Amino acid sequence: MWFKNVIFYRLTEAFEYTQEQLQEKLIEHAFHPCKSQELSRYGWVSPCHLLDDVQAHQVHGMFMVAARKEEKILPGAVIKEAVGEKVAVIEQEQARKVYKKERDQLKDEVILDLLPRAFSKFQQTAALINPAAGWIAVDASSHKRAEELLSHLRGTLGSLPITLPDVNQSPSAVMSHWLEQHDSIPQGFEVLDECELRDNVLEGGVIRIKGQQLEDEEFVAHLEAGKRVVKLALEWDEQLKITLQEDLSIKRLKLSEQLQEKMADEAAEDEIAQFDADMVQMGLEFSKLFPALIEAFGGEAQRP
């Protein structure tokens, strides 16, 4: 159940819900499948299939929540073809031209007709809330997907004062400096063999490097030519391997061999107990990683 991607948000006010209070709120906005004429649905589900009706799972003061999205699959080509057939019939039988407004009405009719027979695509997104440490981590590869969950949580609770971390130094500039001056890398971080560079001048100029020593002359030449690091593979505290983006989001999070061995030695026989153990360990690692990232980029910017 470890997150594969992470976007951190800072809680700007205390999150003071008990598990019972949070559960009561989430159950009011629980997920229900699409009705025959609906294009999509979004709602809360259990973060673990073994927990059944528990939408807010709490362990050691942290909450795990999960939302499911259902979208009906209606290929644009199928809709276009069906609308075209209806237009052709009207123009032939009534000897007149069908214009845009009527085409749009026909398109709505086609969608309503196809919806009951459409297949569904499901997507589940989880979030870990640590009120004591003051952060929320969302398992999402894009800010759009993370904001979708947080917007639903905000609507569920009535308010959710959060913000993305704002640091004093440009992550892109700092990561570039790390690769220029390897002794500047903060303690606890180790640069791995993968990064992405972007050209400041040439739009669309991107270089992806994988499996190569990042101190090679060829690589350093790219930095000297003005290219900047926008993604960098790192190992944190010999526990986690991550690809850090310039917006401080994390992709491709993996456990180090050392942490995998530790967790294997401490594995629980019961699946729910193992879920709880994973959740606690992940929360502990995030509670160390998040402040370390903030500090690495000059600390949080002071807000007015």
PDB file of C-alpha atoms in Angstrom:
ATOM      1  CA  MET A   1       0.000   0.000   0.000  1.00  0.00           C
ATOM      2  CA  TRP A   2       3.014   2.299  -0.170  1.00  0.00           C
ATOM      3  CA  PHE A   3       2.405   5.360  -2.322  1.00  0.00           C
ATOM      4  CA  LYS A   4       4.114   5.335  -5.723  1.00  0.00           C
ATOM      5  CA  ASN A   5       3.919   9.105  -6.210  1.00  0.00           C
ATOM      6  CA  VAL A   6       3.638  11.812  -3.564  1.00  0.00           C
ATOM      7  CA  ILE A   7       2.500  15.425  -3.537  1.00  0.00           C
ATOM      8  CA  PHE A   8       2.846  17.062  -0.120  1.00  0.00           C
ATOM      9  CA  TYR A   9       0.591  19.828   1.199  1.00  0.00           C
ATOM     10  CA  ARG A  10       1.018  21.828   4.368  1.00  0.00           C
ATOM     11  CA  LEU A  11      -1.939  22.085   6.776  1.00  0.00           C
ATOM     12  CA  THR A  12      -2.231  25.790   7.606  1.00  0.00           C
ATOM     13  CA  GLU A  13      -4.703  25.201  10.446  1.00  0.00           C
ATOM     14  CA  ALA A  14      -5.141  22.401  12.963  1.00  0.00           C
ATOM     15  CA  PHE A  15      -6.891  19.257  11.696  1.00  0.00           C
ATOM     16  CA  GLU A  16      -8.888  18.386  14.799  1.00  0.00           C
ATOM     17  CA  TYR A  17     -11.221  15.600  13.675  1.00  0.00           C
ATOM     18  CA  THR A  18     -11.536  12.369  15.595  1.00  0.00           C
ATOM     19  CA  GLN A  19     -11.836   9.171  13.610  1.00  0.00           C
ATOM     20  CA  GLU A  20     -15.554   9.008  14.394  1.00  0.00           C
ATOM     21  CA  GLN A  21     -16.133  12.595  13.253  1.00  0.00           C
ATOM     22  CA  LEU A  22     -14.160  12.145  10.051  1.00  0.00           C
ATOM     23  CA  GLN A  23     -15.846   8.821   9.307  1.00  0.00           C
ATOM     24  CA  GLU A  24     -19.268  10.414   9.731  1.00  0.00           C
ATOM     25  CA  LYS A  25     -18.378  13.166   7.254  1.00  0.00           C
ATOM     26  CA  LEU A  26     -16.887  10.826   4.662  1.00  0.00           C
ATOM     27  CA  ILE A  27     -19.762   8.340   4.763  1.00  0.00           C
ATOM     28  CA  GLU A  28     -22.124  11.159   3.755  1.00  0.00           C
ATOM     29  CA  HIS A  29     -20.101  11.518   0.549  1.00  0.00           C
ATOM     30  CA  ALA A  30     -19.310   7.843  -0.028  1.00  0.00           C
ATOM     31  CA  PHE A  31     -18.797   6.515  -3.534  1.00  0.00           C
ATOM     32  CA  HIS A  32     -21.815   5.166  -5.417  1.00  0.00           C
ATOM     33  CA  PRO A  33     -21.646   3.790  -8.967  1.00  0.00           C
ATOM     34  CA  CYS A  34     -22.826   5.904 -11.880  1.00  0.00           C
ATOM     35  CA  LYS A  35     -26.494   5.813 -12.701  1.00  0.00           C
ATOM     36  CA  SER A  36     -27.483   4.977 -16.269  1.00  0.00           C
ATOM     37  CA  GLN A  37     -27.433   8.603 -17.452  1.00  0.00           C
ATOM     38  CA  GLU A  38     -24.376   9.818 -15.530  1.00  0.00           C
ATOM     39  CA  LEU A  39     -20.950  10.427 -17.078  1.00  0.00           C
ATOM     40  CA  SER A  40     -18.946  10.227 -13.849  1.00  0.00           C
ATOM     41  CA  ARG A  41     -19.073   9.780 -10.076  1.00  0.00           C
ATOM     42  CA  TYR A  42     -16.576  10.573  -7.294  1.00  0.00           C
ATOM     43  CA  GLY A  43     -16.747   9.533  -3.670  1.00  0.00           C
ATOM     44  CA  TRP A  44     -15.021   8.034  -0.638  1.00  0.00           C
ATOM     45  CA  VAL A  45     -14.202   4.351  -0.309  1.00  0.00           C
ATOM     46  CA  SER A  46     -12.261   2.299   2.198  1.00  0.00           C
ATOM     47  CA  PRO A  47      -8.482   2.726   1.822  1.00  0.00           C
ATOM     48  CA  CYS A  48      -8.132  -1.029   2.386  1.00  0.00           C
ATOM     49  CA  HIS A  49     -10.416  -3.666   0.861  1.00  0.00           C
ATOM     50  CA  LEU A  50     -10.354  -5.582   4.159  1.00  0.00           C
ATOM     51  CA  LEU A  51     -11.822  -2.664   6.125  1.00  0.00           C
ATOM     52  CA  ASP A  52     -15.219  -2.726   4.378  1.00  0.00           C
ATOM     53  CA  ASP A  53     -17.187   0.343   5.498  1.00  0.00           C
ATOM     54  CA  VAL A  54     -14.304   2.217   7.155  1.00  0.00           C
ATOM     55  CA  GLN A  55     -13.646   5.339   5.049  1.00  0.00           C
ATOM     56  CA  ALA A  56     -11.375   7.018   7.629  1.00  0.00           C
ATOM     57  CA  HIS A  57      -8.733   4.595   8.876  1.00  0.00           C
ATOM     58  CA  GLN A  58      -6.653   5.853  11.802  1.00  0.00           C
ATOM     59  CA  VAL A  59      -3.362   4.506  13.134  1.00  0.00           C
ATOM     60  CA  HIS A  60      -1.068   6.328  15.593  1.00  0.00           C
ATOM     61  CA  GLY A  61      -2.874   9.630  15.041  1.00  0.00           C
ATOM     62  CA  MET A  62      -2.637   9.488  11.237  1.00  0.00           C
ATOM     63  CA  PHE A  63      -5.576   9.055   8.860  1.00  0.00           C
ATOM     64  CA  MET A  64      -5.665   7.196   5.562  1.00  0.00           C
ATOM     65  CA  VAL A  65      -8.512   8.071   3.201  1.00  0.00           C
ATOM     66  CA  ALA A  66      -9.230   7.064  -0.387  1.00  0.00           C
ATOM     67  CA  ALA A  67     -11.541   8.260  -3.137  1.00  0.00           C
ATOM     68  CA  ARG A  68     -12.787   6.429  -6.217  1.00  0.00           C
ATOM     69  CA  LYS A  69     -13.674   7.986  -9.535  1.00  0.00           C
ATOM     70  CA  GLU A  70     -15.843   6.300 -12.147  1.00  0.00           C
ATOM     71  CA  GLU A  71     -15.936   7.656 -15.684  1.00  0.00           C
ATOM     72  CA  LYS A  72     -17.996   6.291 -18.556  1.00  0.00           C
ATOM     73  CA  ILE A  73     -15.931   5.594 -21.658  1.00  0.00           C
ATOM     74  CA  LEU A  74     -17.486   7.174 -24.730  1.00  0.00           C
ATOM     75  CA  PRO A  75     -14.930   7.360 -27.562  1.00  0.00           C
ATOM     76  CA  GLY A  76     -15.136  10.610 -29.477  1.00  0.00           C
ATOM     77  CA  ALA A  77     -15.010   8.769 -32.806  1.00  0.00           C
ATOM     78  CA  VAL A  78     -18.105   6.716 -31.882  1.00  0.00           C
ATOM     79  CA  ILE A  79     -20.045   9.826 -30.865  1.00  0.00           C
ATOM     80  CA  LYS A  80     -18.963  11.662 -34.014  1.00  0.00           C
ATOM     81  CA  GLU A  81     -20.041   8.779 -36.228  1.00  0.00           C
ATOM     82  CA  ALA A  82     -23.461   8.478 -34.550  1.00  0.00           C
ATOM     83  CA  VAL A  83     -24.066  12.237 -34.794  1.00  0.00           C
ATOM     84  CA  GLY A  84     -23.024  12.150 -38.449  1.00  0.00           C
ATOM     85  CA  GLU A  85     -25.558   9.408 -39.164  1.00  0.00           C
ATOM     86  CA  LYS A  86     -28.361  11.399 -37.525  1.00  0.00           C
ATOM     87  CA  VAL A  87     -27.369  14.544 -39.441  1.00  0.00           C
ATOM     88  CA  ALA A  88     -27.329  12.664 -42.741  1.00  0.00           C
ATOM     89  CA  VAL A  89     -30.846  11.296 -42.128  1.00  0.00           C
ATOM     90  CA  ILE A  90     -32.247  14.746 -41.259  1.00  0.00           C
ATOM     91  CA  GLU A  91     -30.604  16.466 -44.232  1.00  0.00           C
ATOM     92  CA  GLN A  92     -31.807  13.782 -46.627  1.00  0.00           C
ATOM     93  CA  GLU A  93     -35.363  13.454 -45.320  1.00  0.00           C
ATOM     94  CA  GLN A  94     -35.988  17.155 -44.653  1.00  0.00           C
ATOM     95  CA  ALA A  95     -33.827  18.588 -47.460  1.00  0.00           C
ATOM     96  CA  ARG A  96     -32.136  21.154 -45.212  1.00  0.00           C
ATOM     97  CA  LYS A  97     -28.785  21.908 -43.640  1.00  0.00           C
ATOM     98  CA  VAL A  98     -28.096  20.958 -40.015  1.00  0.00           C
ATOM     99  CA  TYR A  99     -26.123  23.730 -38.282  1.00  0.00           C
ATOM    100  CA  LYS A 100     -23.943  23.773 -35.156  1.00  0.00           C
ATOM    101  CA  LYS A 101     -26.635  24.404 -32.530  1.00  0.00           C
ATOM    102  CA  GLU A 102     -28.707  21.481 -33.742  1.00  0.00           C
ATOM    103  CA  ARG A 103     -25.583  19.308 -34.075  1.00  0.00           C
ATOM    104  CA  ASP A 104     -24.800  19.998 -30.415  1.00  0.00           C
ATOM    105  CA  GLN A 105     -28.328  18.957 -29.447  1.00  0.00           C
ATOM    106  CA  LEU A 106     -27.960  15.770 -31.473  1.00  0.00           C
ATOM    107  CA  LYS A 107     -24.634  15.106 -29.761  1.00  0.00           C
ATOM    108  CA  ASP A 108     -26.294  15.362 -26.317  1.00  0.00           C
ATOM    109  CA  GLU A 109     -28.988  12.917 -27.472  1.00  0.00           C
ATOM    110  CA  VAL A 110     -26.363  10.472 -28.729  1.00  0.00           C
ATOM    111  CA  ILE A 111     -24.439  10.623 -25.438  1.00  0.00           C
ATOM    112  CA  LEU A 112     -27.612   9.973 -23.422  1.00  0.00           C
ATOM    113  CA  ASP A 113     -28.417   7.047 -25.699  1.00  0.00           C
ATOM    114  CA  LEU A 114     -24.929   5.526 -25.424  1.00  0.00           C
ATOM    115  CA  LEU A 115     -24.346   6.052 -21.684  1.00  0.00           C
ATOM    116  CA  PRO A 116     -26.314   3.009 -20.409  1.00  0.00           C
ATOM    117  CA  ARG A 117     -24.208   0.756 -22.660  1.00  0.00           C
ATOM    118  CA  ALA A 118     -20.843   2.406 -22.012  1.00  0.00           C
ATOM    119  CA  PHE A 119     -18.014   0.723 -20.151  1.00  0.00           C
ATOM    120  CA  SER A 120     -16.636   2.364 -17.018  1.00  0.00           C
ATOM    121  CA  LYS A 121     -13.079   3.324 -16.087  1.00  0.00           C
ATOM    122  CA  PHE A 122     -12.223   3.420 -12.386  1.00  0.00           C
ATOM    123  CA  GLN A 123      -9.431   5.331 -10.652  1.00  0.00           C
ATOM    124  CA  GLN A 124      -8.599   5.303  -6.950  1.00  0.00           C
ATOM    125  CA  THR A 125      -6.544   7.947  -5.144  1.00  0.00           C
ATOM    126  CA  ALA A 126      -5.354   7.764  -1.540  1.00  0.00           C
ATOM    127  CA  ALA A 127      -4.148  10.400   0.918  1.00  0.00           C
ATOM    128  CA  LEU A 128      -2.325  10.170   4.229  1.00  0.00           C
ATOM    129  CA  ILE A 129      -3.097  12.903   6.758  1.00  0.00           C
ATOM    130  CA  ASN A 130      -0.710  13.557   9.636  1.00  0.00           C
ATOM    131  CA  PRO A 131      -2.338  16.228  11.835  1.00  0.00           C
ATOM    132  CA  ALA A 132       0.477  16.264  14.407  1.00  0.00           C
ATOM    133  CA  ALA A 133       3.160  16.913  11.777  1.00  0.00           C
ATOM    134  CA  GLY A 134       0.876  19.275   9.851  1.00  0.00           C
ATOM    135  CA  TRP A 135       0.867  17.740   6.374  1.00  0.00           C
ATOM    136  CA  ILE A 136      -1.215  15.791   3.867  1.00  0.00           C
ATOM    137  CA  ALA A 137       0.434  13.495   1.313  1.00  0.00           C
ATOM    138  CA  VAL A 138      -1.541  12.481  -1.773  1.00  0.00           C
ATOM    139  CA  ASP A 139      -0.650   9.458  -3.895  1.00  0.00           C
ATOM    140  CA  ALA A 140      -0.959  11.222  -7.242  1.00  0.00           C
ATOM    141  CA  SER A 141       1.266  11.694 -10.269  1.00  0.00           C
ATOM    142  CA  SER A 142      -0.312  15.027 -11.189  1.00  0.00           C
ATOM    143  CA  HIS A 143      -1.504  18.069  -9.285  1.00  0.00           C
ATOM    144  CA  LYS A 144      -4.837  17.825 -11.109  1.00  0.00           C
ATOM    145  CA  ARG A 145      -5.504  14.372  -9.660  1.00  0.00           C
ATOM    146  CA  ALA A 146      -4.350  15.447  -6.171  1.00  0.00           C
ATOM    147  CA  GLU A 147      -6.490  18.580  -6.253  1.00  0.00           C
ATOM    148  CA  GLU A 148      -9.494  16.500  -7.290  1.00  0.00           C
ATOM    149  CA  LEU A 149      -9.236  14.488  -4.065  1.00  0.00           C
ATOM    150  CA  LEU A 150      -8.512  17.548  -1.916  1.00  0.00           C
ATOM    151  CA  SER A 151     -11.375  19.501  -3.470  1.00  0.00           C
ATOM    152  CA  HIS A 152     -13.717  16.625  -2.640  1.00  0.00           C
ATOM    153  CA  LEU A 153     -12.330  16.499   0.906  1.00  0.00           C
ATOM    154  CA  ARG A 154     -12.821  20.254   1.215  1.00  0.00           C
ATOM    155  CA  GLY A 155     -16.433  19.899   0.081  1.00  0.00           C
ATOM    156  CA  THR A 156     -16.939  16.990   2.482  1.00  0.00           C
ATOM    157  CA  LEU A 157     -15.552  18.835   5.520  1.00  0.00           C
ATOM    158  CA  GLY A 158     -16.716  22.329   4.627  1.00  0.00           C
ATOM    159  CA  SER A 159     -13.153  23.691   4.642  1.00  0.00           C
ATOM    160  CA  LEU A 160      -9.600  22.422   4.304  1.00  0.00           C
ATOM    161  CA  PRO A 161      -6.914  25.082   4.845  1.00  0.00           C
ATOM    162  CA  ILE A 162      -3.861  23.722   3.036  1.00  0.00           C
ATOM    163  CA  THR A 163      -1.104  25.020   0.802  1.00  0.00           C
ATOM    164  CA  LEU A 164       1.653  23.621  -1.351  1.00  0.00           C
ATOM    165  CA  PRO A 165       5.101  24.097   0.217  1.00  0.00           C
ATOM    166  CA  ASP A 166       6.768  27.346  -0.859  1.00  0.00           C
ATOM    167  CA  VAL A 167      10.555  27.320  -0.445  1.00  0.00           C
ATOM    168  CA  ASN A 168      13.093  30.147  -0.471  1.00  0.00           C
ATOM    169  CA  GLN A 169      15.368  28.694  -3.133  1.00  0.00           C
ATOM    170  CA  SER A 170      14.525  27.385  -6.588  1.00  0.00           C
ATOM    171  CA  PRO A 171      14.580  23.568  -6.457  1.00  0.00           C
ATOM    172  CA  SER A 172      15.742  23.467 -10.068  1.00  0.00           C
ATOM    173  CA  ALA A 173      18.669  25.807  -9.372  1.00  0.00           C
ATOM    174  CA  VAL A 174      19.618  23.974  -6.175  1.00  0.00           C
ATOM    175  CA  MET A 175      19.517  20.513  -7.795  1.00  0.00           C
ATOM    176  CA  SER A 176      21.655  21.845 -10.658  1.00  0.00           C
ATOM    177  CA  HIS A 177      24.146  23.129  -8.079  1.00  0.00           C
ATOM    178  CA  TRP A 178      24.248  19.728  -6.392  1.00  0.00           C
ATOM    179  CA  LEU A 179      25.420  18.169  -9.634  1.00  0.00           C
ATOM    180  CA  GLU A 180      27.958  20.898 -10.264  1.00  0.00           C
ATOM    181  CA  GLN A 181      29.316  20.753  -6.704  1.00  0.00           C
ATOM    182  CA  HIS A 182      28.766  17.251  -5.316  1.00  0.00           C
ATOM    183  CA  ASP A 183      29.964  18.218  -1.863  1.00  0.00           C
ATOM    184  CA  SER A 184      26.980  20.603  -1.606  1.00  0.00           C
ATOM    185  CA  ILE A 185      24.430  17.769  -1.460  1.00  0.00           C
ATOM    186  CA  PRO A 186      22.681  17.876   1.958  1.00  0.00           C
ATOM    187  CA  GLN A 187      23.314  15.141   4.464  1.00  0.00           C
ATOM    188  CA  GLY A 188      20.900  12.233   4.081  1.00  0.00           C
ATOM    189  CA  PHE A 189      20.532  12.609   0.307  1.00  0.00           C
ATOM    190  CA  GLU A 190      22.460  10.672  -2.329  1.00  0.00           C
ATOM    191  CA  VAL A 191      22.261  11.415  -6.034  1.00  0.00           C
ATOM    192  CA  LEU A 192      21.493   8.376  -8.194  1.00  0.00           C
ATOM    193  CA  ASP A 193      22.082   7.861 -11.911  1.00  0.00           C
ATOM    194  CA  GLU A 194      19.031   9.510 -13.469  1.00  0.00           C
ATOM    195  CA  CYS A 195      17.935  13.065 -14.167  1.00  0.00           C
ATOM    196  CA  GLU A 196      16.200  15.308 -16.680  1.00  0.00           C
ATOM    197  CA  LEU A 197      17.601  18.606 -17.955  1.00  0.00           C
ATOM    198  CA  ARG A 198      15.718  21.417 -19.645  1.00  0.00           C
ATOM    199  CA  ASP A 199      17.108  24.206 -21.790  1.00  0.00           C
ATOM    200  CA  ASN A 200      16.375  27.695 -20.457  1.00  0.00           C
ATOM    201  CA  VAL A 201      16.501  29.188 -23.956  1.00  0.00           C
ATOM    202  CA  LEU A 202      15.320  26.543 -26.383  1.00  0.00           C
ATOM    203  CA  GLU A 203      11.664  25.747 -25.744  1.00  0.00           C
ATOM    204  CA  GLY A 204      11.076  22.010 -25.691  1.00  0.00           C
ATOM    205  CA  GLY A 205      14.771  21.289 -25.329  1.00  0.00           C
ATOM    206  CA  VAL A 206      14.874  18.330 -22.911  1.00  0.00           C
ATOM    207  CA  ILE A 207      17.656  15.838 -22.192  1.00  0.00           C
ATOM    208  CA  ARG A 208      16.922  12.661 -20.227  1.00  0.00           C
ATOM    209  CA  ILE A 209      19.842  10.796 -18.696  1.00  0.00           C
ATOM    210  CA  LYS A 210      19.606   7.336 -17.172  1.00  0.00           C
ATOM    211  CA  GLY A 211      22.221   4.851 -16.075  1.00  0.00           C
ATOM    212  CA  GLN A 212      25.052   7.340 -16.425  1.00  0.00           C
ATOM    213  CA  GLN A 213      27.384   8.861 -13.858  1.00  0.00           C
ATOM    214  CA  LEU A 214      26.182  12.428 -13.342  1.00  0.00           C
ATOM    215  CA  GLU A 215      29.699  13.774 -12.850  1.00  0.00           C
ATOM    216  CA  ASP A 216      30.894  12.790 -16.351  1.00  0.00           C
ATOM    217  CA  GLU A 217      32.367  15.604 -18.435  1.00  0.00           C
ATOM    218  CA  GLU A 218      29.655  15.232 -21.071  1.00  0.00           C
ATOM    219  CA  PHE A 219      26.949  15.711 -18.464  1.00  0.00           C
ATOM    220  CA  VAL A 220      28.696  18.645 -16.741  1.00  0.00           C
ATOM    221  CA  ALA A 221      28.965  20.345 -20.148  1.00  0.00           C
ATOM    222  CA  HIS A 222      25.169  20.444 -20.358  1.00  0.00           C
ATOM    223  CA  LEU A 223      25.002  22.282 -17.026  1.00  0.00           C
ATOM    224  CA  GLU A 224      27.721  24.701 -18.086  1.00  0.00           C
ATOM    225  CA  ALA A 225      25.751  25.396 -21.266  1.00  0.00           C
ATOM    226  CA  GLY A 226      22.868  26.677 -19.129  1.00  0.00           C
ATOM    227  CA  LYS A 227      20.600  23.673 -18.936  1.00  0.00           C
ATOM    228  CA  ARG A 228      18.855  23.167 -15.589  1.00  0.00           C
ATOM    229  CA  VAL A 229      17.806  20.086 -13.657  1.00  0.00           C
ATOM    230  CA  VAL A 230      14.033  19.583 -13.502  1.00  0.00           C
ATOM    231  CA  LYS A 231      14.000  15.961 -12.277  1.00  0.00           C
ATOM    232  CA  LEU A 232      16.572  14.130 -10.200  1.00  0.00           C
ATOM    233  CA  ALA A 233      16.722  10.583  -8.828  1.00  0.00           C
ATOM    234  CA  LEU A 234      17.741  10.536  -5.160  1.00  0.00           C
ATOM    235  CA  GLU A 235      18.066   8.143  -2.265  1.00  0.00           C
ATOM    236  CA  TRP A 236      16.921   9.492   1.093  1.00  0.00           C
ATOM    237  CA  ASP A 237      18.434   8.312   4.352  1.00  0.00           C
ATOM    238  CA  GLU A 238      19.135   4.873   2.862  1.00  0.00           C
ATOM    239  CA  GLN A 239      15.387   4.235   3.167  1.00  0.00           C
ATOM    240  CA  LEU A 240      13.608   5.605   0.095  1.00  0.00           C
ATOM    241  CA  LYS A 241      14.452   6.063  -3.570  1.00  0.00           C
ATOM    242  CA  ILE A 242      12.602   8.912  -5.263  1.00  0.00           C
ATOM    243  CA  THR A 243      12.565  11.014  -8.401  1.00  0.00           C
ATOM    244  CA  LEU A 244      12.208  14.603  -7.239  1.00  0.00           C
ATOM    245  CA  GLN A 245      10.538  17.122  -9.565  1.00  0.00           C
ATOM    246  CA  GLU A 246      11.252  20.836  -9.663  1.00  0.00           C
ATOM    247  CA  ASP A 247       7.830  21.509  -8.080  1.00  0.00           C
ATOM    248  CA  LEU A 248       8.806  19.260  -5.114  1.00  0.00           C
ATOM    249  CA  SER A 249       6.425  16.497  -6.151  1.00  0.00           C
ATOM    250  CA  ILE A 250       7.804  12.957  -5.986  1.00  0.00           C
ATOM    251  CA  LYS A 251       7.545  10.287  -8.659  1.00  0.00           C
ATOM    252  CA  ARG A 252       8.504   6.609  -8.630  1.00  0.00           C
ATOM    253  CA  LEU A 253       8.896   6.233  -4.887  1.00  0.00           C
ATOM    254  CA  LYS A 254      10.506   2.900  -3.987  1.00  0.00           C
ATOM    255  CA  LEU A 255      11.761   1.353  -0.785  1.00  0.00           C
ATOM    256  CA  SER A 256      15.491   0.804  -0.476  1.00  0.00           C
ATOM    257  CA  GLU A 257      16.719  -2.766  -0.123  1.00  0.00           C
ATOM    258  CA  GLN A 258      17.586  -1.984   3.477  1.00  0.00           C
ATOM    259  CA  LEU A 259      14.065  -0.875   4.325  1.00  0.00           C
ATOM    260  CA  GLN A 260      12.521  -3.787   2.407  1.00  0.00           C
ATOM    261  CA  GLU A 261      14.582  -6.236   4.452  1.00  0.00           C
ATOM    262  CA  LYS A 262      13.638  -4.498   7.701  1.00  0.00           C
ATOM    263  CA  MET A 263       9.938  -4.636   6.891  1.00  0.00           C
ATOM    264  CA  ALA A 264      10.168  -8.238   5.726  1.00  0.00           C
ATOM    265  CA  ASP A 265      11.726  -9.179   9.084  1.00  0.00           C
ATOM    266  CA  GLU A 266       8.895  -7.414  10.904  1.00  0.00           C
ATOM    267  CA  ALA A 267       6.067  -8.580   8.619  1.00  0.00           C
ATOM    268  CA  ALA A 268       2.732  -9.288  10.308  1.00  0.00           C
ATOM    269  CA  GLU A 269       0.733 -12.422   9.616  1.00  0.00           C
ATOM    270  CA  ASP A 270      -2.578 -10.580   9.601  1.00  0.00           C
ATOM    271  CA  GLU A 271      -3.251  -8.487   6.456  1.00  0.00           C
ATOM    272  CA  ILE A 272      -4.888  -5.609   8.311  1.00  0.00           C
ATOM    273  CA  ALA A 273      -2.020  -5.526  10.820  1.00  0.00           C
ATOM    274  CA  GLN A 274       0.396  -5.402   7.883  1.00  0.00           C
ATOM    275  CA  PHE A 275      -1.574  -2.563   6.310  1.00  0.00           C
ATOM    276  CA  ASP A 276      -1.313  -0.657   9.597  1.00  0.00           C
ATOM    277  CA  ALA A 277       2.425  -1.356   9.853  1.00  0.00           C
ATOM    278  CA  ASP A 278       3.013  -0.119   6.302  1.00  0.00           C
ATOM    279  CA  MET A 279       0.929   2.967   6.975  1.00  0.00           C
ATOM    280  CA  VAL A 280       2.874   3.816  10.138  1.00  0.00           C
ATOM    281  CA  GLN A 281       6.262   3.235   8.505  1.00  0.00           C
ATOM    282  CA  MET A 282       5.308   5.330   5.514  1.00  0.00           C
ATOM    283  CA  GLY A 283       4.077   8.110   7.784  1.00  0.00           C
ATOM    284  CA  LEU A 284       7.320   8.049   9.760  1.00  0.00           C
ATOM    285  CA  GLU A 285       9.450   8.209   6.619  1.00  0.00           C
ATOM    286  CA  PHE A 286       7.366  11.051   5.179  1.00  0.00           C
ATOM    287  CA  SER A 287       7.621  12.949   8.473  1.00  0.00           C
ATOM    288  CA  LYS A 288      11.406  12.892   8.092  1.00  0.00           C
ATOM    289  CA  LEU A 289      11.548  13.375   4.318  1.00  0.00           C
ATOM    290  CA  PHE A 290       9.166  16.338   4.028  1.00  0.00           C
ATOM    291  CA  PRO A 291      11.086  18.653   6.443  1.00  0.00           C
ATOM    292  CA  ALA A 292      14.399  17.521   4.933  1.00  0.00           C
ATOM    293  CA  LEU A 293      13.238  18.554   1.471  1.00  0.00           C
ATOM    294  CA  ILE A 294      12.047  21.925   2.753  1.00  0.00           C
ATOM    295  CA  GLU A 295      15.383  22.526   4.501  1.00  0.00           C
ATOM    296  CA  ALA A 296      17.353  21.436   1.428  1.00  0.00           C
ATOM    297  CA  PHE A 297      15.797  24.270  -0.553  1.00  0.00           C
ATOM    298  CA  GLY A 298      16.310  27.051   1.925  1.00  0.00           C
ATOM    299  CA  GLY A 299      13.346  26.518   4.246  1.00  0.00           C
ATOM    300  CA  GLU A 300       9.743  27.598   3.834  1.00  0.00           C
ATOM    301  CA  ALA A 301       9.148  31.090   2.493  1.00  0.00           C
ATOM    302  CA  GLN A 302       7.533  33.456   4.954  1.00  0.00           C
ATOM    303  CA  ARG A 303       3.938  34.164   4.040  1.00  0.00           C
ATOM    304  CA  PRO A 304       2.572  37.709   4.409  1.00  0.00           C
TER     305      PRO A 304
END
